[in-house]
């Protein structure tokens, strides 16, 4: 998650999580499946506060739905706990010490078109919401995912996009640094995709995750397009 974003965390009794799966997702980014020894209640979009020995706790958005068997987080190789977890293997243990952010109240969005706007690893909390929605798709309108990254190698969950499409999700991707890459899609920033999809929607709600700058720019753009503040949602 972005280092400039501050969360108010609800601390809890530490719970041991065992790594049950590790997958490379993007450049220097891996997803980790985590098995808890008890129930972990969270709302799609909320953030796990994880601790490993010798490092300060760090924040990683839940990437799976609350009803999934295992928890899942995306970890980008950085410093501190991120660097330690990135190099962990199946069977290693991590502590869950808190849950942060308010997440997305999806029950309040029933009947609405959902536009998921993500940049980089910000796709994790939106994937959590999308997986939850897809299990009850008949309760919502159109589902559109707008996903931006620096290069094609920085997109996560590339193996899932066909499955999303098969379930009626419209996915549009954009990269900001096309030089030297085999890319025939649009270029620029993810918020530039809004102009092409929103006029076709009757009752859209936008769910946004990314850097603070991206969120502010997207919020401003949506406001100019007629979105009310309560129709522009972030997970914290």
PDB file of C-alpha atoms in Angstrom, residues 2-233:
ATOM      1  CA  UNK A   2       1.090   3.573  -0.472  1.00  0.00           C
ATOM      2  CA  UNK A   3       3.490   4.824   2.177  1.00  0.00           C
ATOM      3  CA  UNK A   4       1.767   8.223   2.341  1.00  0.00           C
ATOM      4  CA  UNK A   5      -1.612   6.784   3.271  1.00  0.00           C
ATOM      5  CA  UNK A   6      -2.360   6.718   6.999  1.00  0.00           C
ATOM      6  CA  UNK A   7      -4.805   4.238   8.465  1.00  0.00           C
ATOM      7  CA  UNK A   8      -6.526   4.108  11.816  1.00  0.00           C
ATOM      8  CA  UNK A   9      -6.116   0.512  12.887  1.00  0.00           C
ATOM      9  CA  UNK A  10      -8.294  -1.498  15.202  1.00  0.00           C
ATOM     10  CA  UNK A  11      -5.845  -3.598  17.155  1.00  0.00           C
ATOM     11  CA  UNK A  12      -6.740  -7.160  18.058  1.00  0.00           C
ATOM     12  CA  UNK A  13      -5.322 -10.124  19.872  1.00  0.00           C
ATOM     13  CA  UNK A  14      -2.483 -11.316  17.602  1.00  0.00           C
ATOM     14  CA  UNK A  15      -3.570 -14.189  15.392  1.00  0.00           C
ATOM     15  CA  UNK A  16      -1.138 -16.550  13.696  1.00  0.00           C
ATOM     16  CA  UNK A  17      -1.414 -16.841   9.910  1.00  0.00           C
ATOM     17  CA  UNK A  18       0.297 -19.683   8.053  1.00  0.00           C
ATOM     18  CA  UNK A  19       1.354 -19.132   4.459  1.00  0.00           C
ATOM     19  CA  UNK A  20      -0.378 -21.730   2.266  1.00  0.00           C
ATOM     20  CA  UNK A  21       0.448 -20.326  -1.164  1.00  0.00           C
ATOM     21  CA  UNK A  22       2.814 -17.886  -2.857  1.00  0.00           C
ATOM     22  CA  UNK A  23       2.451 -16.612  -6.444  1.00  0.00           C
ATOM     23  CA  UNK A  24       4.398 -14.100  -8.486  1.00  0.00           C
ATOM     24  CA  UNK A  25       1.890 -11.479  -9.636  1.00  0.00           C
ATOM     25  CA  UNK A  26       3.871  -8.621 -11.136  1.00  0.00           C
ATOM     26  CA  UNK A  27       7.355  -7.192 -11.119  1.00  0.00           C
ATOM     27  CA  UNK A  28       8.632  -7.469  -7.530  1.00  0.00           C
ATOM     28  CA  UNK A  29       5.095  -8.264  -6.346  1.00  0.00           C
ATOM     29  CA  UNK A  30       3.768 -11.537  -4.941  1.00  0.00           C
ATOM     30  CA  UNK A  31       0.450 -12.688  -3.540  1.00  0.00           C
ATOM     31  CA  UNK A  32       0.326 -14.706  -0.334  1.00  0.00           C
ATOM     32  CA  UNK A  33      -2.478 -17.030   0.749  1.00  0.00           C
ATOM     33  CA  UNK A  34      -2.755 -17.073   4.533  1.00  0.00           C
ATOM     34  CA  UNK A  35      -4.602 -19.626   6.657  1.00  0.00           C
ATOM     35  CA  UNK A  36      -5.865 -18.384  10.025  1.00  0.00           C
ATOM     36  CA  UNK A  37      -6.431 -20.667  13.002  1.00  0.00           C
ATOM     37  CA  UNK A  38      -9.774 -18.974  13.623  1.00  0.00           C
ATOM     38  CA  UNK A  39     -12.300 -16.700  11.980  1.00  0.00           C
ATOM     39  CA  UNK A  40     -11.113 -13.325  10.688  1.00  0.00           C
ATOM     40  CA  UNK A  41     -13.982 -10.897  10.104  1.00  0.00           C
ATOM     41  CA  UNK A  42     -13.311  -8.066   7.693  1.00  0.00           C
ATOM     42  CA  UNK A  43     -15.121  -5.927   5.159  1.00  0.00           C
ATOM     43  CA  UNK A  44     -13.983  -5.937   1.507  1.00  0.00           C
ATOM     44  CA  UNK A  45     -11.477  -3.142   1.111  1.00  0.00           C
ATOM     45  CA  UNK A  46     -10.126  -3.287   4.648  1.00  0.00           C
ATOM     46  CA  UNK A  47      -6.424  -3.607   5.416  1.00  0.00           C
ATOM     47  CA  UNK A  48      -4.528  -6.222   7.437  1.00  0.00           C
ATOM     48  CA  UNK A  49      -1.882  -5.075   9.892  1.00  0.00           C
ATOM     49  CA  UNK A  50       0.797  -7.777   9.707  1.00  0.00           C
ATOM     50  CA  UNK A  51       3.831  -8.271  11.910  1.00  0.00           C
ATOM     51  CA  UNK A  52       6.982 -10.316  11.455  1.00  0.00           C
ATOM     52  CA  UNK A  53       9.799 -10.719  13.940  1.00  0.00           C
ATOM     53  CA  UNK A  54      12.217  -7.831  14.073  1.00  0.00           C
ATOM     54  CA  UNK A  55      10.109  -5.391  12.048  1.00  0.00           C
ATOM     55  CA  UNK A  56       7.413  -2.826  12.718  1.00  0.00           C
ATOM     56  CA  UNK A  57       3.870  -3.900  11.707  1.00  0.00           C
ATOM     57  CA  UNK A  58       2.963  -3.040   8.104  1.00  0.00           C
ATOM     58  CA  UNK A  59      -0.286  -2.573   6.201  1.00  0.00           C
ATOM     59  CA  UNK A  60      -1.495  -4.847   3.394  1.00  0.00           C
ATOM     60  CA  UNK A  61      -5.005  -4.716   1.947  1.00  0.00           C
ATOM     61  CA  UNK A  62      -6.968  -7.955   1.917  1.00  0.00           C
ATOM     62  CA  UNK A  63      -7.102  -9.092  -1.713  1.00  0.00           C
ATOM     63  CA  UNK A  64      -9.625 -11.897  -1.235  1.00  0.00           C
ATOM     64  CA  UNK A  65     -13.288 -11.872  -0.298  1.00  0.00           C
ATOM     65  CA  UNK A  66     -14.287 -12.372   3.361  1.00  0.00           C
ATOM     66  CA  UNK A  67     -15.927 -15.691   2.451  1.00  0.00           C
ATOM     67  CA  UNK A  68     -12.805 -17.130   0.768  1.00  0.00           C
ATOM     68  CA  UNK A  69     -11.221 -20.020   2.635  1.00  0.00           C
ATOM     69  CA  UNK A  70      -7.838 -18.307   2.962  1.00  0.00           C
ATOM     70  CA  UNK A  71      -6.931 -14.696   3.441  1.00  0.00           C
ATOM     71  CA  UNK A  72      -4.841 -13.125   0.699  1.00  0.00           C
ATOM     72  CA  UNK A  73      -2.550 -10.104   0.480  1.00  0.00           C
ATOM     73  CA  UNK A  74      -0.345  -8.539  -2.188  1.00  0.00           C
ATOM     74  CA  UNK A  75       3.209  -7.764  -1.125  1.00  0.00           C
ATOM     75  CA  UNK A  76       5.536  -5.496  -3.069  1.00  0.00           C
ATOM     76  CA  UNK A  77       9.249  -5.943  -2.363  1.00  0.00           C
ATOM     77  CA  UNK A  78      10.192  -2.788  -0.483  1.00  0.00           C
ATOM     78  CA  UNK A  79      11.718  -2.452   2.982  1.00  0.00           C
ATOM     79  CA  UNK A  80      10.911  -3.600   6.498  1.00  0.00           C
ATOM     80  CA  UNK A  81       8.125  -6.149   6.904  1.00  0.00           C
ATOM     81  CA  UNK A  82       7.359  -6.016   3.155  1.00  0.00           C
ATOM     82  CA  UNK A  83      10.866  -7.190   2.286  1.00  0.00           C
ATOM     83  CA  UNK A  84      10.741  -9.976   4.887  1.00  0.00           C
ATOM     84  CA  UNK A  85       7.322 -11.286   3.881  1.00  0.00           C
ATOM     85  CA  UNK A  86       8.176 -11.084   0.165  1.00  0.00           C
ATOM     86  CA  UNK A  87      10.874 -13.704   0.698  1.00  0.00           C
ATOM     87  CA  UNK A  88       8.800 -16.014   2.908  1.00  0.00           C
ATOM     88  CA  UNK A  89       7.688 -19.484   1.812  1.00  0.00           C
ATOM     89  CA  UNK A  90       4.764 -21.845   2.310  1.00  0.00           C
ATOM     90  CA  UNK A  91       4.661 -22.927   5.945  1.00  0.00           C
ATOM     91  CA  UNK A  92       6.131 -19.703   7.346  1.00  0.00           C
ATOM     92  CA  UNK A  93       4.067 -17.771   9.866  1.00  0.00           C
ATOM     93  CA  UNK A  94       2.962 -14.137  10.086  1.00  0.00           C
ATOM     94  CA  UNK A  95       1.000 -12.397  12.827  1.00  0.00           C
ATOM     95  CA  UNK A  96      -2.215 -10.507  12.157  1.00  0.00           C
ATOM     96  CA  UNK A  97      -2.313  -7.779  14.815  1.00  0.00           C
ATOM     97  CA  UNK A  98      -5.026  -5.471  13.532  1.00  0.00           C
ATOM     98  CA  UNK A  99      -7.465  -4.482  10.796  1.00  0.00           C
ATOM     99  CA  UNK A 100      -7.582  -0.946   9.401  1.00  0.00           C
ATOM    100  CA  UNK A 101      -9.818   1.193   7.212  1.00  0.00           C
ATOM    101  CA  UNK A 102     -13.584   1.078   6.885  1.00  0.00           C
ATOM    102  CA  UNK A 103     -13.661  -0.862   3.605  1.00  0.00           C
ATOM    103  CA  UNK A 104     -16.597  -0.763   1.196  1.00  0.00           C
ATOM    104  CA  UNK A 105     -20.195  -1.111   2.327  1.00  0.00           C
ATOM    105  CA  UNK A 106     -21.285  -3.165  -0.675  1.00  0.00           C
ATOM    106  CA  UNK A 107     -24.750  -3.869   0.724  1.00  0.00           C
ATOM    107  CA  UNK A 108     -25.502  -0.167   0.348  1.00  0.00           C
ATOM    108  CA  UNK A 109     -24.601  -0.332  -3.364  1.00  0.00           C
ATOM    109  CA  UNK A 110     -27.063  -2.994  -4.447  1.00  0.00           C
ATOM    110  CA  UNK A 111     -28.668  -2.184  -7.755  1.00  0.00           C
ATOM    111  CA  UNK A 112     -25.918   0.261  -8.717  1.00  0.00           C
ATOM    112  CA  UNK A 113     -23.282   0.044 -11.447  1.00  0.00           C
ATOM    113  CA  UNK A 114     -19.848  -0.386  -9.855  1.00  0.00           C
ATOM    114  CA  UNK A 115     -16.752   1.195 -11.376  1.00  0.00           C
ATOM    115  CA  UNK A 116     -13.541  -0.090  -9.787  1.00  0.00           C
ATOM    116  CA  UNK A 117     -10.625   2.303 -10.366  1.00  0.00           C
ATOM    117  CA  UNK A 118      -7.223   0.956  -9.340  1.00  0.00           C
ATOM    118  CA  UNK A 119      -3.573   1.781  -9.793  1.00  0.00           C
ATOM    119  CA  UNK A 120      -0.726  -0.662  -9.162  1.00  0.00           C
ATOM    120  CA  UNK A 121      -1.131  -2.790  -6.048  1.00  0.00           C
ATOM    121  CA  UNK A 122      -4.232  -0.730  -5.251  1.00  0.00           C
ATOM    122  CA  UNK A 123      -6.014  -3.479  -7.152  1.00  0.00           C
ATOM    123  CA  UNK A 124      -5.854  -5.660  -4.014  1.00  0.00           C
ATOM    124  CA  UNK A 125      -8.724  -4.069  -2.016  1.00  0.00           C
ATOM    125  CA  UNK A 126     -10.789  -3.687  -5.181  1.00  0.00           C
ATOM    126  CA  UNK A 127     -10.259  -7.364  -6.015  1.00  0.00           C
ATOM    127  CA  UNK A 128     -11.577  -8.163  -2.530  1.00  0.00           C
ATOM    128  CA  UNK A 129     -14.740  -6.194  -3.297  1.00  0.00           C
ATOM    129  CA  UNK A 130     -15.033  -7.620  -6.824  1.00  0.00           C
ATOM    130  CA  UNK A 131     -14.747 -11.227  -5.648  1.00  0.00           C
ATOM    131  CA  UNK A 132     -17.441 -10.561  -3.051  1.00  0.00           C
ATOM    132  CA  UNK A 133     -19.730  -8.941  -5.636  1.00  0.00           C
ATOM    133  CA  UNK A 134     -19.260 -11.709  -8.213  1.00  0.00           C
ATOM    134  CA  UNK A 135     -20.714 -14.217  -5.755  1.00  0.00           C
ATOM    135  CA  UNK A 136     -23.969 -12.204  -5.841  1.00  0.00           C
ATOM    136  CA  UNK A 137     -23.724 -10.503  -9.207  1.00  0.00           C
ATOM    137  CA  UNK A 138     -27.503 -10.432  -9.732  1.00  0.00           C
ATOM    138  CA  UNK A 139     -27.742  -7.868  -6.928  1.00  0.00           C
ATOM    139  CA  UNK A 140     -25.688  -5.261  -8.814  1.00  0.00           C
ATOM    140  CA  UNK A 141     -25.661  -3.490 -12.163  1.00  0.00           C
ATOM    141  CA  UNK A 142     -22.743  -3.327 -14.564  1.00  0.00           C
ATOM    142  CA  UNK A 143     -19.250  -4.080 -13.257  1.00  0.00           C
ATOM    143  CA  UNK A 144     -16.321  -2.207 -14.771  1.00  0.00           C
ATOM    144  CA  UNK A 145     -12.679  -2.434 -13.732  1.00  0.00           C
ATOM    145  CA  UNK A 146     -10.328   0.372 -14.778  1.00  0.00           C
ATOM    146  CA  UNK A 147      -6.772  -0.652 -13.944  1.00  0.00           C
ATOM    147  CA  UNK A 148      -3.621   1.384 -14.486  1.00  0.00           C
ATOM    148  CA  UNK A 149       0.038   0.433 -14.086  1.00  0.00           C
ATOM    149  CA  UNK A 150       3.426   1.723 -15.165  1.00  0.00           C
ATOM    150  CA  UNK A 151       4.123  -1.127 -17.591  1.00  0.00           C
ATOM    151  CA  UNK A 152       2.364  -4.358 -18.667  1.00  0.00           C
ATOM    152  CA  UNK A 153       4.627  -6.261 -16.247  1.00  0.00           C
ATOM    153  CA  UNK A 154       3.169  -4.302 -13.330  1.00  0.00           C
ATOM    154  CA  UNK A 155      -0.381  -5.622 -13.702  1.00  0.00           C
ATOM    155  CA  UNK A 156      -1.371  -8.126 -11.008  1.00  0.00           C
ATOM    156  CA  UNK A 157      -3.810 -11.036 -11.383  1.00  0.00           C
ATOM    157  CA  UNK A 158      -3.296 -11.280 -15.133  1.00  0.00           C
ATOM    158  CA  UNK A 159      -4.363 -14.932 -14.949  1.00  0.00           C
ATOM    159  CA  UNK A 160      -7.820 -13.913 -13.673  1.00  0.00           C
ATOM    160  CA  UNK A 161      -8.849 -11.337 -16.238  1.00  0.00           C
ATOM    161  CA  UNK A 162     -10.417 -13.870 -18.619  1.00  0.00           C
ATOM    162  CA  UNK A 163     -12.485 -15.249 -15.753  1.00  0.00           C
ATOM    163  CA  UNK A 164     -13.636 -11.744 -14.887  1.00  0.00           C
ATOM    164  CA  UNK A 165     -14.740 -11.219 -18.484  1.00  0.00           C
ATOM    165  CA  UNK A 166     -16.586 -14.534 -18.472  1.00  0.00           C
ATOM    166  CA  UNK A 167     -18.596 -13.250 -15.509  1.00  0.00           C
ATOM    167  CA  UNK A 168     -19.560 -10.076 -17.328  1.00  0.00           C
ATOM    168  CA  UNK A 169     -16.905  -7.752 -15.926  1.00  0.00           C
ATOM    169  CA  UNK A 170     -15.637  -5.130 -18.366  1.00  0.00           C
ATOM    170  CA  UNK A 171     -11.887  -4.687 -17.854  1.00  0.00           C
ATOM    171  CA  UNK A 172      -9.977  -1.743 -19.279  1.00  0.00           C
ATOM    172  CA  UNK A 173      -6.261  -1.356 -18.679  1.00  0.00           C
ATOM    173  CA  UNK A 174      -3.847   1.497 -19.286  1.00  0.00           C
ATOM    174  CA  UNK A 175      -0.101   1.923 -18.808  1.00  0.00           C
ATOM    175  CA  UNK A 176       1.774   5.153 -18.143  1.00  0.00           C
ATOM    176  CA  UNK A 177       5.217   4.130 -19.439  1.00  0.00           C
ATOM    177  CA  UNK A 178       4.791   2.414 -22.822  1.00  0.00           C
ATOM    178  CA  UNK A 179       8.312   2.959 -24.174  1.00  0.00           C
ATOM    179  CA  UNK A 180      10.077  -0.322 -24.879  1.00  0.00           C
ATOM    180  CA  UNK A 181       6.993  -2.474 -24.307  1.00  0.00           C
ATOM    181  CA  UNK A 182       4.784  -4.439 -26.659  1.00  0.00           C
ATOM    182  CA  UNK A 183       1.545  -2.651 -25.822  1.00  0.00           C
ATOM    183  CA  UNK A 184      -1.300  -1.757 -28.161  1.00  0.00           C
ATOM    184  CA  UNK A 185      -3.725  -0.541 -25.510  1.00  0.00           C
ATOM    185  CA  UNK A 186      -4.308   2.978 -24.202  1.00  0.00           C
ATOM    186  CA  UNK A 187      -1.551   4.932 -22.481  1.00  0.00           C
ATOM    187  CA  UNK A 188      -1.690   7.520 -19.728  1.00  0.00           C
ATOM    188  CA  UNK A 189      -3.180   7.426 -16.252  1.00  0.00           C
ATOM    189  CA  UNK A 190      -6.112   5.324 -15.134  1.00  0.00           C
ATOM    190  CA  UNK A 191      -8.383   8.290 -14.472  1.00  0.00           C
ATOM    191  CA  UNK A 192      -8.206   9.091 -18.190  1.00  0.00           C
ATOM    192  CA  UNK A 193     -10.360   5.998 -18.855  1.00  0.00           C
ATOM    193  CA  UNK A 194     -13.346   7.438 -17.013  1.00  0.00           C
ATOM    194  CA  UNK A 195     -14.497   9.570 -19.933  1.00  0.00           C
ATOM    195  CA  UNK A 196     -15.031   6.483 -22.097  1.00  0.00           C
ATOM    196  CA  UNK A 197     -17.185   4.410 -19.749  1.00  0.00           C
ATOM    197  CA  UNK A 198     -19.200   6.639 -17.452  1.00  0.00           C
ATOM    198  CA  UNK A 199     -21.579   8.181 -20.019  1.00  0.00           C
ATOM    199  CA  UNK A 200     -22.970   4.697 -20.696  1.00  0.00           C
ATOM    200  CA  UNK A 201     -23.844   3.976 -17.060  1.00  0.00           C
ATOM    201  CA  UNK A 202     -27.163   4.846 -15.445  1.00  0.00           C
ATOM    202  CA  UNK A 203     -26.353   4.704 -11.725  1.00  0.00           C
ATOM    203  CA  UNK A 204     -22.586   4.429 -11.212  1.00  0.00           C
ATOM    204  CA  UNK A 205     -20.670   4.337  -7.960  1.00  0.00           C
ATOM    205  CA  UNK A 206     -16.871   4.610  -8.095  1.00  0.00           C
ATOM    206  CA  UNK A 207     -14.584   2.598  -5.815  1.00  0.00           C
ATOM    207  CA  UNK A 208     -11.028   3.977  -5.907  1.00  0.00           C
ATOM    208  CA  UNK A 209      -7.706   2.618  -4.634  1.00  0.00           C
ATOM    209  CA  UNK A 210      -4.210   3.831  -5.390  1.00  0.00           C
ATOM    210  CA  UNK A 211      -1.797   6.557  -4.356  1.00  0.00           C
ATOM    211  CA  UNK A 212      -3.123   9.586  -2.530  1.00  0.00           C
ATOM    212  CA  UNK A 213      -2.392  11.764  -5.569  1.00  0.00           C
ATOM    213  CA  UNK A 214      -4.253   9.400  -7.908  1.00  0.00           C
ATOM    214  CA  UNK A 215      -7.242   9.266  -5.560  1.00  0.00           C
ATOM    215  CA  UNK A 216      -7.432  13.051  -5.285  1.00  0.00           C
ATOM    216  CA  UNK A 217      -7.171  13.518  -9.055  1.00  0.00           C
ATOM    217  CA  UNK A 218      -9.798  10.856  -9.703  1.00  0.00           C
ATOM    218  CA  UNK A 219     -12.136  12.310  -7.092  1.00  0.00           C
ATOM    219  CA  UNK A 220     -11.813  15.752  -8.674  1.00  0.00           C
ATOM    220  CA  UNK A 221     -12.443  14.372 -12.153  1.00  0.00           C
ATOM    221  CA  UNK A 222     -15.507  12.437 -11.053  1.00  0.00           C
ATOM    222  CA  UNK A 223     -16.860  15.489  -9.266  1.00  0.00           C
ATOM    223  CA  UNK A 224     -16.658  17.476 -12.484  1.00  0.00           C
ATOM    224  CA  UNK A 225     -18.531  14.639 -14.215  1.00  0.00           C
ATOM    225  CA  UNK A 226     -21.447  15.010 -11.828  1.00  0.00           C
ATOM    226  CA  UNK A 227     -20.651  12.436  -9.139  1.00  0.00           C
ATOM    227  CA  UNK A 228     -21.860  13.248  -5.658  1.00  0.00           C
ATOM    228  CA  UNK A 229     -19.326  12.849  -2.814  1.00  0.00           C
ATOM    229  CA  UNK A 230     -21.189   9.799  -1.493  1.00  0.00           C
ATOM    230  CA  UNK A 231     -20.801   8.136  -4.906  1.00  0.00           C
ATOM    231  CA  UNK A 232     -16.992   8.311  -4.760  1.00  0.00           C
ATOM    232  CA  UNK A 233     -15.727   5.712  -2.311  1.00  0.00           C
TER     233      UNK A 233
END
